[in-house]
PDB file of C-alpha atoms and ligand atoms in Angstrom:
ATOM      1  CA  MET A   1       0.184  -0.066  -0.108  1.00 43.00           C
ATOM      2  CA  ALA A   2       2.615   2.357   0.771  1.00 44.00           C
ATOM      3  CA  ALA A   3       4.275   2.481  -2.522  1.00 43.00           C
ATOM      4  CA  SER A   4       0.931   3.043  -4.355  1.00 51.00           C
ATOM      5  CA  SER A   5      -0.368   5.623  -2.092  1.00 58.00           C
ATOM      6  CA  SER A   6       2.881   7.899  -2.092  1.00 65.00           C
ATOM      7  CA  ALA A   7       2.625   7.565  -5.858  1.00 80.00           C
ATOM      8  CA  ALA A   8      -1.037   8.979  -5.929  1.00 93.00           C
ATOM      9  CA  PRO A   9      -2.026  12.189  -6.865  1.00 96.00           C
ATOM     10  CA  VAL A  10      -1.596  14.782  -3.881  1.00 97.00           C
ATOM     11  CA  LEU A  11      -5.808  15.525  -4.462  1.00 98.00           C
ATOM     12  CA  LEU A  12      -6.643  11.877  -3.862  1.00 97.00           C
ATOM     13  CA  ARG A  13      -4.208  11.952  -1.043  1.00 97.00           C
ATOM     14  CA  ILE A  14      -5.938  14.894   0.785  1.00 98.00           C
ATOM     15  CA  LEU A  15      -9.343  13.364   0.111  1.00 98.00           C
ATOM     16  CA  SER A  16      -8.169  10.021   1.372  1.00 98.00           C
ATOM     17  CA  ALA A  17      -6.672  11.648   4.488  1.00 98.00           C
ATOM     18  CA  SER A  18      -9.905  13.707   5.285  1.00 98.00           C
ATOM     19  CA  VAL A  19     -12.131  10.726   5.059  1.00 98.00           C
ATOM     20  CA  SER A  20      -9.749   9.089   7.800  1.00 98.00           C
ATOM     21  CA  VAL A  21      -9.678  12.101   9.771  1.00 98.00           C
ATOM     22  CA  VAL A  22     -13.441  12.849  10.039  1.00 98.00           C
ATOM     23  CA  ASN A  23     -13.969   9.637  11.424  1.00 95.00           C
ATOM     24  CA  ARG A  24     -11.830  10.275  14.447  1.00 96.00           C
ATOM     25  CA  ALA A  25     -13.230  13.671  14.751  1.00 97.00           C
ATOM     26  CA  GLY A  26     -16.742  12.004  15.252  1.00 96.00           C
ATOM     27  CA  ARG A  27     -15.500  10.099  17.935  1.00 96.00           C
ATOM     28  CA  ILE A  28     -14.071  13.215  19.694  1.00 94.00           C
ATOM     29  CA  ILE A  29     -17.355  15.091  19.266  1.00 92.00           C
ATOM     30  CA  LYS A  30     -19.244  11.811  20.974  1.00 93.00           C
ATOM     31  CA  ASP A  31     -16.680  11.983  23.849  1.00 92.00           C
ATOM     32  CA  VAL A  32     -17.045  15.589  24.579  1.00 88.00           C
ATOM     33  CA  MET A  33     -20.972  15.689  24.194  1.00 84.00           C
ATOM     34  CA  ARG A  34     -21.460  11.969  26.462  1.00 84.00           C
ATOM     35  CA  LYS A  35     -19.528  14.319  29.310  1.00 80.00           C
ATOM     36  CA  GLY A  36     -22.573  16.595  29.162  1.00 75.00           C
ATOM     37  CA  ASP A  37     -25.475  13.756  28.775  1.00 70.00           C
ATOM     38  CA  LEU A  38     -23.875  12.010  31.838  1.00 63.00           C
ATOM     39  CA  GLY A  39     -23.683  15.063  33.754  1.00 62.00           C
ATOM     40  CA  ILE A  40     -19.985  14.508  34.295  1.00 64.00           C
ATOM     41  CA  ILE A  41     -19.058  18.172  34.108  1.00 62.00           C
ATOM     42  CA  ASP A  42     -20.781  20.969  35.448  1.00 62.00           C
ATOM     43  CA  LYS A  43     -20.075  23.420  32.190  1.00 64.00           C
ATOM     44  CA  GLY A  44     -23.126  24.284  30.243  1.00 67.00           C
ATOM     45  CA  ILE A  45     -23.975  22.879  26.601  1.00 66.00           C
ATOM     46  CA  ASP A  46     -22.487  26.006  25.101  1.00 69.00           C
ATOM     47  CA  ASP A  47     -18.979  25.094  26.689  1.00 72.00           C
ATOM     48  CA  LEU A  48     -19.166  21.824  25.465  1.00 74.00           C
ATOM     49  CA  GLN A  49     -20.010  22.780  21.866  1.00 76.00           C
ATOM     50  CA  THR A  50     -16.881  24.982  22.084  1.00 79.00           C
ATOM     51  CA  GLU A  51     -14.629  22.430  23.404  1.00 83.00           C
ATOM     52  CA  ALA A  52     -15.923  19.946  20.756  1.00 87.00           C
ATOM     53  CA  ASP A  53     -15.708  22.449  17.921  1.00 87.00           C
ATOM     54  CA  ARG A  54     -11.807  23.297  18.971  1.00 88.00           C
ATOM     55  CA  SER A  55     -10.855  20.062  19.592  1.00 91.00           C
ATOM     56  CA  VAL A  56     -12.162  18.626  16.319  1.00 93.00           C
ATOM     57  CA  GLN A  57     -10.629  21.687  14.300  1.00 92.00           C
ATOM     58  CA  HIS A  58      -7.375  20.959  15.899  1.00 93.00           C
ATOM     59  CA  CYS A  59      -7.677  17.211  15.023  1.00 95.00           C
ATOM     60  CA  ILE A  60      -8.292  17.711  11.375  1.00 96.00           C
ATOM     61  CA  VAL A  61      -6.023  20.930  10.642  1.00 95.00           C
ATOM     62  CA  THR A  62      -3.257  19.461  12.663  1.00 94.00           C
ATOM     63  CA  SER A  63      -3.365  16.050  11.079  1.00 96.00           C
ATOM     64  CA  LEU A  64      -3.746  17.213   7.342  1.00 97.00           C
ATOM     65  CA  SER A  65      -1.291  19.906   7.835  1.00 95.00           C
ATOM     66  CA  ARG A  66       1.330  17.353   8.945  1.00 94.00           C
ATOM     67  CA  GLN A  67       0.780  15.620   5.766  1.00 96.00           C
ATOM     68  CA  PHE A  68       0.539  18.242   3.360  1.00 97.00           C
ATOM     69  CA  PRO A  69       2.327  21.281   4.830  1.00 96.00           C
ATOM     70  CA  LYS A  70       1.537  23.481   1.585  1.00 97.00           C
ATOM     71  CA  ILE A  71      -2.262  23.639   1.430  1.00 97.00           C
ATOM     72  CA  SER A  72      -4.377  26.311   2.990  1.00 97.00           C
ATOM     73  CA  ILE A  73      -6.820  25.168   5.571  1.00 97.00           C
ATOM     74  CA  ILE A  74      -9.343  27.693   6.570  1.00 96.00           C
ATOM     75  CA  GLY A  75     -11.475  26.617   9.547  1.00 92.00           C
ATOM     76  CA  GLU A  76     -14.417  27.926  11.374  1.00 84.00           C
ATOM     77  CA  GLU A  77     -12.609  28.407  14.981  1.00 77.00           C
ATOM     78  CA  GLU A  78      -9.890  30.631  15.312  1.00 74.00           C
ATOM     79  CA  LEU A  79      -7.162  28.609  17.156  1.00 69.00           C
ATOM     80  CA  ASP A  80      -4.138  29.810  18.628  1.00 66.00           C
ATOM     81  CA  SER A  81      -1.007  27.951  18.099  1.00 64.00           C
ATOM     82  CA  GLU A  82      -0.793  27.458  21.875  1.00 63.00           C
ATOM     83  CA  GLY A  83      -3.788  25.341  21.600  1.00 67.00           C
ATOM     84  CA  LYS A  84      -3.663  21.838  23.392  1.00 76.00           C
ATOM     85  CA  VAL A  85      -3.494  19.015  20.603  1.00 84.00           C
ATOM     86  CA  LEU A  86      -3.257  15.446  21.865  1.00 87.00           C
ATOM     87  CA  ASP A  87      -1.204  13.068  20.034  1.00 88.00           C
ATOM     88  CA  GLU A  88      -4.249  10.902  19.745  1.00 90.00           C
ATOM     89  CA  TRP A  89      -6.079  13.308  17.593  1.00 90.00           C
ATOM     90  CA  ILE A  90      -3.497  12.998  15.116  1.00 93.00           C
ATOM     91  CA  VAL A  91      -4.641  10.762  12.061  1.00 94.00           C
ATOM     92  CA  THR A  92      -2.055  10.266   9.232  1.00 91.00           C
ATOM     93  CA  SER A  93      -3.443   6.923   7.755  1.00 93.00           C
ATOM     94  CA  LEU A  94      -5.188   7.179   4.414  1.00 95.00           C
ATOM     95  CA  ASP A  95      -8.334   5.469   3.662  1.00 97.00           C
ATOM     96  CA  SER A  96      -7.721   2.737   0.877  1.00 96.00           C
ATOM     97  CA  ASP A  97     -11.306   2.849  -0.581  1.00 97.00           C
ATOM     98  CA  VAL A  98     -10.562   6.475  -1.812  1.00 97.00           C
ATOM     99  CA  LEU A  99      -6.831   5.639  -2.857  1.00 96.00           C
ATOM    100  CA  ALA A 100      -8.336   2.883  -5.062  1.00 96.00           C
ATOM    101  CA  LYS A 101     -10.109   5.506  -7.233  1.00 97.00           C
ATOM    102  CA  LYS A 102      -8.513   7.063 -10.191  1.00 96.00           C
ATOM    103  CA  CYS A 103      -8.061  10.598 -10.158  1.00 96.00           C
ATOM    104  CA  PRO A 104      -9.381  12.455 -13.238  1.00 95.00           C
ATOM    105  CA  GLU A 105      -6.835  13.912 -15.274  1.00 94.00           C
ATOM    106  CA  ASN A 106      -7.470  17.470 -14.849  1.00 95.00           C
ATOM    107  CA  LEU A 107      -7.005  17.045 -11.208  1.00 96.00           C
ATOM    108  CA  ALA A 108      -3.934  14.694 -11.171  1.00 96.00           C
ATOM    109  CA  SER A 109      -1.464  17.141 -11.566  1.00 95.00           C
ATOM    110  CA  ILE A 110      -2.699  20.011  -9.152  1.00 97.00           C
ATOM    111  CA  PRO A 111       0.095  20.811  -6.975  1.00 97.00           C
ATOM    112  CA  GLU A 112      -0.548  20.899  -3.188  1.00 96.00           C
ATOM    113  CA  GLU A 113       0.108  24.618  -2.735  1.00 97.00           C
ATOM    114  CA  LYS A 114      -3.092  25.261  -5.017  1.00 98.00           C
ATOM    115  CA  VAL A 115      -5.485  23.389  -2.715  1.00 98.00           C
ATOM    116  CA  VAL A 116      -7.670  25.285  -0.217  1.00 98.00           C
ATOM    117  CA  VAL A 117      -9.437  23.178   2.188  1.00 98.00           C
ATOM    118  CA  TRP A 118     -12.384  24.606   4.164  1.00 98.00           C
ATOM    119  CA  VAL A 119     -13.188  22.905   7.628  1.00 97.00           C
ATOM    120  CA  ASP A 120     -16.312  23.376   9.497  1.00 95.00           C
ATOM    121  CA  PRO A 121     -15.549  21.030  12.642  1.00 94.00           C
ATOM    122  CA  LEU A 122     -19.223  20.803  13.898  1.00 92.00           C
ATOM    123  CA  ASP A 123     -22.216  22.165  11.542  1.00 92.00           C
ATOM    124  CA  GLY A 124     -25.819  22.375  13.306  1.00 87.00           C
ATOM    125  CA  THR A 125     -24.803  21.936  17.028  1.00 78.00           C
ATOM    126  CA  SER A 126     -27.754  24.090  18.358  1.00 79.00           C
ATOM    127  CA  GLU A 127     -29.940  21.337  17.341  1.00 82.00           C
ATOM    128  CA  TYR A 128     -27.984  18.802  19.033  1.00 77.00           C
ATOM    129  CA  THR A 129     -28.851  20.036  22.328  1.00 73.00           C
ATOM    130  CA  GLN A 130     -32.532  19.621  21.262  1.00 78.00           C
ATOM    131  CA  GLY A 131     -32.041  16.059  20.724  1.00 81.00           C
ATOM    132  CA  LEU A 132     -31.991  16.291  17.053  1.00 87.00           C
ATOM    133  CA  LEU A 133     -28.694  14.297  16.528  1.00 90.00           C
ATOM    134  CA  ASP A 134     -28.348  13.994  12.874  1.00 92.00           C
ATOM    135  CA  HIS A 135     -28.411  17.622  12.190  1.00 94.00           C
ATOM    136  CA  VAL A 136     -24.937  17.628  13.025  1.00 95.00           C
ATOM    137  CA  THR A 137     -21.969  17.347  10.471  1.00 97.00           C
ATOM    138  CA  VAL A 138     -18.321  17.527  10.080  1.00 98.00           C
ATOM    139  CA  LEU A 139     -17.445  19.113   6.925  1.00 98.00           C
ATOM    140  CA  VAL A 140     -14.270  19.080   4.822  1.00 98.00           C
ATOM    141  CA  GLY A 141     -14.557  20.802   1.733  1.00 98.00           C
ATOM    142  CA  ILE A 142     -11.748  20.701  -1.088  1.00 98.00           C
ATOM    143  CA  ALA A 143     -11.281  23.741  -3.514  1.00 98.00           C
ATOM    144  CA  VAL A 144      -8.971  24.379  -6.470  1.00 98.00           C
ATOM    145  CA  ASN A 145      -9.000  27.397  -8.558  1.00 98.00           C
ATOM    146  CA  GLY A 146     -11.889  28.680  -6.454  1.00 98.00           C
ATOM    147  CA  LYS A 147     -13.969  26.195  -7.002  1.00 98.00           C
ATOM    148  CA  ALA A 148     -15.426  23.331  -4.579  1.00 98.00           C
ATOM    149  CA  ILE A 149     -14.140  20.052  -6.242  1.00 98.00           C
ATOM    150  CA  GLY A 150     -14.655  17.307  -3.577  1.00 98.00           C
ATOM    151  CA  GLY A 151     -15.087  17.174   0.115  1.00 98.00           C
ATOM    152  CA  VAL A 152     -16.340  14.906   3.160  1.00 98.00           C
ATOM    153  CA  ILE A 153     -19.500  15.038   4.928  1.00 98.00           C
ATOM    154  CA  HIS A 154     -19.301  12.946   8.282  1.00 98.00           C
ATOM    155  CA  GLN A 155     -22.542  12.650   9.965  1.00 98.00           C
ATOM    156  CA  PRO A 156     -21.699  11.739  13.524  1.00 97.00           C
ATOM    157  CA  TYR A 157     -25.124  10.385  15.048  1.00 96.00           C
ATOM    158  CA  TYR A 158     -26.507   8.993  11.676  1.00 97.00           C
ATOM    159  CA  ASN A 159     -28.821   6.122  12.312  1.00 95.00           C
ATOM    160  CA  TYR A 160     -29.287   7.220  16.211  1.00 94.00           C
ATOM    161  CA  GLN A 161     -32.867   6.425  16.387  1.00 92.00           C
ATOM    162  CA  VAL A 162     -32.229   2.798  15.518  1.00 95.00           C
ATOM    163  CA  GLU A 163     -28.543   1.988  16.729  1.00 95.00           C
ATOM    164  CA  LYS A 164     -28.057   2.417  20.372  1.00 94.00           C
ATOM    165  CA  ASP A 165     -24.575   2.123  20.627  1.00 95.00           C
ATOM    166  CA  VAL A 166     -23.417   5.751  20.067  1.00 93.00           C
ATOM    167  CA  TYR A 167     -19.844   4.521  18.866  1.00 95.00           C
ATOM    168  CA  LYS A 168     -21.566   2.398  16.009  1.00 96.00           C
ATOM    169  CA  GLN A 169     -23.751   5.593  14.787  1.00 96.00           C
ATOM    170  CA  GLY A 170     -22.178   8.078  11.850  1.00 97.00           C
ATOM    171  CA  ARG A 171     -21.875   7.541   8.309  1.00 98.00           C
ATOM    172  CA  THR A 172     -19.333   9.543   5.834  1.00 98.00           C
ATOM    173  CA  LEU A 173     -19.845  10.329   2.532  1.00 98.00           C
ATOM    174  CA  TRP A 174     -17.018  11.722   0.123  1.00 98.00           C
ATOM    175  CA  GLY A 175     -16.550  12.379  -3.336  1.00 98.00           C
ATOM    176  CA  MET A 176     -14.719  14.262  -5.771  1.00 98.00           C
ATOM    177  CA  ASN A 177     -15.291  15.531  -9.576  1.00 98.00           C
ATOM    178  CA  GLY A 178     -14.653  12.752 -12.111  1.00 98.00           C
ATOM    179  CA  ILE A 179     -15.024  10.235  -9.459  1.00 98.00           C
ATOM    180  CA  GLY A 180     -18.369  10.521  -8.039  1.00 98.00           C
ATOM    181  CA  VAL A 181     -19.957  10.350  -4.501  1.00 98.00           C
ATOM    182  CA  PHE A 182     -19.789   7.376  -2.071  1.00 98.00           C
ATOM    183  CA  GLY A 183     -21.574   6.708   1.158  1.00 98.00           C
ATOM    184  CA  ILE A 184     -24.857   7.854   0.113  1.00 97.00           C
ATOM    185  CA  GLU A 185     -27.712   6.735  -2.418  1.00 95.00           C
ATOM    186  CA  LYS A 186     -29.159   9.448  -4.403  1.00 96.00           C
ATOM    187  CA  LYS A 187     -33.087   9.754  -4.461  1.00 96.00           C
ATOM    188  CA  ALA A 188     -35.366  11.744  -6.197  1.00 95.00           C
ATOM    189  CA  PRO A 189     -37.812  13.597  -4.040  1.00 96.00           C
ATOM    190  CA  CYS A 190     -41.636  12.750  -4.744  1.00 94.00           C
ATOM    191  CA  GLU A 191     -43.355  14.578  -7.495  1.00 92.00           C
ATOM    192  CA  GLY A 192     -46.533  16.475  -7.574  1.00 91.00           C
ATOM    193  CA  LYS A 193     -45.183  18.355  -4.038  1.00 95.00           C
ATOM    194  CA  ARG A 194     -43.013  21.057  -3.203  1.00 98.00           C
ATOM    195  CA  ILE A 195     -40.707  20.647  -0.241  1.00 98.00           C
ATOM    196  CA  ILE A 196     -38.389  23.330   0.830  1.00 98.00           C
ATOM    197  CA  THR A 197     -35.628  23.064   3.684  1.00 98.00           C
ATOM    198  CA  THR A 198     -34.273  26.102   5.402  1.00 97.00           C
ATOM    199  CA  THR A 199     -33.033  27.525   8.694  1.00 94.00           C
ATOM    200  CA  ARG A 200     -34.323  26.289  11.925  1.00 91.00           C
ATOM    201  CA  SER A 201     -32.434  28.861  14.140  1.00 86.00           C
ATOM    202  CA  HIS A 202     -31.693  31.824  11.956  1.00 88.00           C
ATOM    203  CA  SER A 203     -35.342  32.967  10.643  1.00 89.00           C
ATOM    204  CA  ASN A 204     -36.192  36.416   9.595  1.00 93.00           C
ATOM    205  CA  LYS A 205     -38.814  38.185   7.700  1.00 96.00           C
ATOM    206  CA  ASN A 206     -36.739  37.833   4.254  1.00 96.00           C
ATOM    207  CA  VAL A 207     -36.179  34.222   5.075  1.00 96.00           C
ATOM    208  CA  ASN A 208     -39.911  33.765   5.097  1.00 97.00           C
ATOM    209  CA  LEU A 209     -41.030  35.933   2.209  1.00 97.00           C
ATOM    210  CA  THR A 210     -38.919  34.254  -0.136  1.00 98.00           C
ATOM    211  CA  ILE A 211     -40.007  30.916   1.017  1.00 98.00           C
ATOM    212  CA  ASP A 212     -43.650  32.154   0.748  1.00 98.00           C
ATOM    213  CA  ALA A 213     -42.952  33.363  -2.833  1.00 98.00           C
ATOM    214  CA  MET A 214     -41.978  29.882  -3.996  1.00 98.00           C
ATOM    215  CA  LYS A 215     -45.678  28.407  -2.461  1.00 98.00           C
ATOM    216  CA  PRO A 216     -44.107  25.076  -0.859  1.00 98.00           C
ATOM    217  CA  ASP A 217     -46.520  22.405   0.287  1.00 98.00           C
ATOM    218  CA  GLU A 218     -44.270  21.793   3.262  1.00 98.00           C
ATOM    219  CA  VAL A 219     -41.250  23.446   5.097  1.00 98.00           C
ATOM    220  CA  LEU A 220     -38.481  21.769   6.936  1.00 97.00           C
ATOM    221  CA  ARG A 221     -36.801  23.964   9.250  1.00 95.00           C
ATOM    222  CA  VAL A 222     -33.577  22.032  10.356  1.00 94.00           C
ATOM    223  CA  GLY A 223     -30.201  22.591  11.499  1.00 92.00           C
ATOM    224  CA  GLY A 224     -27.097  22.983   9.435  1.00 94.00           C
ATOM    225  CA  ALA A 225     -26.136  23.160   5.884  1.00 96.00           C
ATOM    226  CA  GLY A 226     -24.379  19.927   5.510  1.00 97.00           C
ATOM    227  CA  HIS A 227     -27.624  18.261   6.835  1.00 97.00           C
ATOM    228  CA  LYS A 228     -29.818  20.413   4.516  1.00 97.00           C
ATOM    229  CA  VAL A 229     -28.028  19.255   1.625  1.00 98.00           C
ATOM    230  CA  LEU A 230     -28.179  15.690   2.764  1.00 98.00           C
ATOM    231  CA  LEU A 231     -31.938  16.089   2.579  1.00 98.00           C
ATOM    232  CA  LEU A 232     -31.662  16.958  -1.014  1.00 98.00           C
ATOM    233  CA  ILE A 233     -29.421  14.203  -1.987  1.00 98.00           C
ATOM    234  CA  GLU A 234     -31.945  11.987  -0.099  1.00 98.00           C
ATOM    235  CA  GLY A 235     -34.855  13.279  -1.948  1.00 98.00           C
ATOM    236  CA  ARG A 236     -36.325  14.563   1.163  1.00 98.00           C
ATOM    237  CA  ALA A 237     -36.570  17.958  -0.082  1.00 98.00           C
ATOM    238  CA  HIS A 238     -36.527  19.790  -3.438  1.00 98.00           C
ATOM    239  CA  ALA A 239     -34.814  22.962  -2.421  1.00 98.00           C
ATOM    240  CA  TYR A 240     -32.658  24.479   0.205  1.00 98.00           C
ATOM    241  CA  VAL A 241     -33.660  28.294   0.531  1.00 98.00           C
ATOM    242  CA  PHE A 242     -31.931  30.738   2.797  1.00 97.00           C
ATOM    243  CA  ALA A 243     -32.152  34.158   1.684  1.00 96.00           C
ATOM    244  CA  SER A 244     -29.998  35.554   4.505  1.00 95.00           C
ATOM    245  CA  LYS A 245     -26.601  36.286   4.990  1.00 93.00           C
ATOM    246  CA  GLY A 246     -24.735  34.305   8.001  1.00 86.00           C
ATOM    247  CA  CYS A 247     -23.641  31.287   5.980  1.00 92.00           C
ATOM    248  CA  LYS A 248     -20.010  30.808   5.913  1.00 95.00           C
ATOM    249  CA  LYS A 249     -17.800  29.212   3.202  1.00 97.00           C
ATOM    250  CA  TRP A 250     -16.881  26.185   5.222  1.00 97.00           C
ATOM    251  CA  ASP A 251     -20.531  25.724   5.646  1.00 96.00           C
ATOM    252  CA  THR A 252     -20.939  25.190   1.755  1.00 98.00           C
ATOM    253  CA  CYS A 253     -17.777  23.907   0.273  1.00 98.00           C
ATOM    254  CA  ALA A 254     -18.081  20.291   0.981  1.00 98.00           C
ATOM    255  CA  PRO A 255     -21.768  20.004   0.632  1.00 98.00           C
ATOM    256  CA  GLU A 256     -21.732  22.053  -2.670  1.00 98.00           C
ATOM    257  CA  ALA A 257     -18.944  19.946  -3.855  1.00 98.00           C
ATOM    258  CA  LEU A 258     -20.924  16.564  -3.379  1.00 98.00           C
ATOM    259  CA  LEU A 259     -24.442  17.969  -4.564  1.00 98.00           C
ATOM    260  CA  HIS A 260     -22.983  19.261  -7.967  1.00 98.00           C
ATOM    261  CA  ILE A 261     -21.491  15.942  -8.851  1.00 98.00           C
ATOM    262  CA  LEU A 262     -24.394  14.249  -7.913  1.00 98.00           C
ATOM    263  CA  GLY A 263     -26.585  16.580 -10.687  1.00 98.00           C
ATOM    264  CA  GLY A 264     -27.687  19.317  -8.220  1.00 98.00           C
ATOM    265  CA  LYS A 265     -26.826  22.843  -7.770  1.00 98.00           C
ATOM    266  CA  LEU A 266     -25.941  25.343  -5.140  1.00 98.00           C
ATOM    267  CA  THR A 267     -25.393  29.106  -5.693  1.00 98.00           C
ATOM    268  CA  ASP A 268     -26.264  32.374  -3.847  1.00 98.00           C
ATOM    269  CA  MET A 269     -29.930  33.788  -4.248  1.00 97.00           C
ATOM    270  CA  HIS A 270     -28.749  35.431  -7.373  1.00 97.00           C
ATOM    271  CA  GLY A 271     -28.071  32.206  -9.117  1.00 98.00           C
ATOM    272  CA  ASN A 272     -24.257  33.290  -8.819  1.00 97.00           C
ATOM    273  CA  SER A 273     -21.667  30.306  -8.068  1.00 97.00           C
ATOM    274  CA  LEU A 274     -20.002  30.474  -4.821  1.00 98.00           C
ATOM    275  CA  GLU A 275     -16.003  31.061  -4.676  1.00 97.00           C
ATOM    276  CA  TYR A 276     -13.478  29.413  -2.396  1.00 98.00           C
ATOM    277  CA  HIS A 277     -10.115  31.308  -3.041  1.00 97.00           C
ATOM    278  CA  LYS A 278      -8.242  31.453  -0.089  1.00 96.00           C
ATOM    279  CA  ASP A 279      -8.271  35.085   0.388  1.00 95.00           C
ATOM    280  CA  ILE A 280     -12.306  35.409  -0.485  1.00 95.00           C
ATOM    281  CA  GLN A 281     -14.504  36.736   2.403  1.00 94.00           C
ATOM    282  CA  TYR A 282     -15.654  33.993   4.220  1.00 95.00           C
ATOM    283  CA  LEU A 283     -19.245  34.967   4.503  1.00 94.00           C
ATOM    284  CA  ASN A 284     -21.932  33.982   1.762  1.00 95.00           C
ATOM    285  CA  SER A 285     -23.479  37.371   1.731  1.00 95.00           C
ATOM    286  CA  GLY A 286     -25.919  36.314  -1.154  1.00 97.00           C
ATOM    287  CA  GLY A 287     -27.599  33.639   0.655  1.00 97.00           C
ATOM    288  CA  VAL A 288     -27.675  30.315  -0.426  1.00 98.00           C
ATOM    289  CA  LEU A 289     -30.196  28.628  -2.952  1.00 98.00           C
ATOM    290  CA  ALA A 290     -29.498  24.887  -3.761  1.00 98.00           C
ATOM    291  CA  THR A 291     -31.697  22.043  -5.593  1.00 98.00           C
ATOM    292  CA  TYR A 292     -31.481  18.397  -5.753  1.00 98.00           C
ATOM    293  CA  ASP A 293     -31.254  18.873  -9.490  1.00 98.00           C
ATOM    294  CA  ALA A 294     -29.820  21.668 -11.654  1.00 98.00           C
ATOM    295  CA  ALA A 295     -32.577  21.777 -14.035  1.00 98.00           C
ATOM    296  CA  VAL A 296     -35.199  23.102 -11.465  1.00 98.00           C
ATOM    297  CA  HIS A 297     -32.661  25.650  -9.925  1.00 98.00           C
ATOM    298  CA  GLU A 298     -33.739  28.495 -12.339  1.00 98.00           C
ATOM    299  CA  TRP A 299     -37.472  27.956 -11.068  1.00 98.00           C
ATOM    300  CA  TYR A 300     -36.594  29.055  -7.562  1.00 98.00           C
ATOM    301  CA  ARG A 301     -34.237  31.567  -8.561  1.00 98.00           C
ATOM    302  CA  GLU A 302     -37.066  33.150 -10.486  1.00 98.00           C
ATOM    303  CA  ARG A 303     -39.202  33.610  -7.629  1.00 98.00           C
ATOM    304  CA  VAL A 304     -36.671  35.317  -5.339  1.00 98.00           C
ATOM    305  CA  PRO A 305     -38.348  38.652  -4.296  1.00 98.00           C
ATOM    306  CA  GLU A 306     -36.657  41.704  -5.961  1.00 97.00           C
ATOM    307  CA  GLU A 307     -36.870  43.409  -2.397  1.00 97.00           C
ATOM    308  CA  VAL A 308     -34.899  40.321  -0.804  1.00 97.00           C
ATOM    309  CA  LYS A 309     -32.248  40.495  -3.412  1.00 96.00           C
ATOM    310  CA  LYS A 310     -31.521  44.018  -2.542  1.00 96.00           C
ATOM    311  CA  THR A 311     -30.789  42.847   0.944  1.00 96.00           C
ATOM    312  CA  LEU A 312     -28.029  40.169  -0.237  1.00 95.00           C
ATOM    313  CA  PRO A 313     -25.170  41.974  -2.283  1.00 87.00           C
ATOM    314  CA  PRO A 314     -23.656  39.228  -4.458  1.00 79.00           C
TER     315      PRO A 314
HETATM  316  C1  NAG B   1     -41.009  32.560   9.905  1.00 76.95           C
HETATM  317  O1  NAG B   1     -42.059  31.688   9.774  1.00 76.95           O
HETATM  318  C2  NAG B   1     -42.060  30.618  10.910  1.00 76.95           C
HETATM  319  C3  NAG B   1     -42.832  29.431  10.551  1.00 76.95           C
HETATM  320  O2  NAG B   1     -44.093  30.141  10.284  1.00 76.95           O
HETATM  321  C4  NAG B   1     -42.644  31.611  12.136  1.00 76.95           C
HETATM  322  O3  NAG B   1     -42.345  30.737  13.382  1.00 76.95           O
HETATM  323  C5  NAG B   1     -41.349  32.732  12.186  1.00 76.95           C
HETATM  324  O4  NAG B   1     -41.424  33.573  13.690  1.00 76.95           O
HETATM  325  C6  NAG B   1     -41.176  33.681  11.224  1.00 76.95           C
HETATM  326  N1  NAG B   1     -40.496  34.446  11.525  1.00 76.95           N
HETATM  327  C7  NAG B   1     -40.496  35.675  11.077  1.00 76.95           C
HETATM  328  C8  NAG B   1     -39.472  36.607  11.489  1.00 76.95           C
HETATM  329  O5  NAG B   1     -41.466  36.307  10.691  1.00 76.95           O
END
C-alpha cells in the first residue's frame, strides 16, 4: 500500500486523509458530548460545543497540515497555536477505498499549494441540544482555483434512532469531481409536492418572504448546511432556500461539491456560483439557494423577491 499511496495524486491523498480524519473527529464529538449527557461536568452545553468545536478543528487541521504542509486550511474556529493538541487526535492514515479510485486527469497534476481546504468542525450544533442529533455534521471541503471540487461530510449520529450504541452510529460521504460520490444513495424527491428546507434557528422576515414566494407544500426547518444538503441528496426536500447572510464558506464547500457531482446545484440567491479562493471573504453574503437537480434551480431563482435580493449583495 505504501508505494501506491505515495504515488497517488496529491488531491486523492488529501481526500483520502480527510475521510480518515473525520471518523476520528466524530469520536471526539461523541466523547465530549457524552460528558454533558452523563452530567460528568458542570459546564453548560455551549461550553461543551466550544470544546468539541475546537478539539475537532485541531484534530483535522493538525492531521492534514502535517501530511500536506503546503495546502491552505481555513476553519471556522480561530485557534491559537498554543492550543492543546493531543497526539491521539493526529490521524495520518489514508483511506484505502479513496486511494483505490482513479483521479481524473485534469486534477491529477494539481500541486499541493493550489489546494484550499475549508473545515467546519461541527455544523448544526444548536440542534444537538434539542435531541436532533443527525443535524450535526463535520465538513471538509476541497477547493481548487476557487471551485469546490470535492469533500467529505461526516454525520456522527446518523441512524441514532435505530442504533443504540453511540460509537456505532454515523456515516461518511465523500466525493470528488470525475470520481463520484460514495457513502450515500441519491434518491429523487416525490413529484406533485414542493418541499423546501431552510434554517431552524436563523429565521427572519426575508427568509420567510422568499419561501412564501415559492409556495411550498411543506417547509422543513432544520439545522446545519451539511444536513440540509443531505435532505436534497436523499430526496426529502426539493430545494434549500436561505435568503439571508450568515452562512460561511466552510458551511457550503463540501456540501456544494458533493451536490454538484450528483447533478444538483448550489449558488447564492442571485444564481451566482460561490467562490472558494483562500483570500475570499468567508461570508456567503448573497445567501444560499440549492436544488436537488440543476434543471429546477432556475424556477426557484426566478421567484426570489426583488426586495429581498437588494438586501443580499452578491
Ligand atoms: C417565519 O415563519 C416561521 C414559521 O411560520 C415563524 O415561526 C417565524 O416566527 C417567522 N419569522 C419571522 C421573523 O417572521
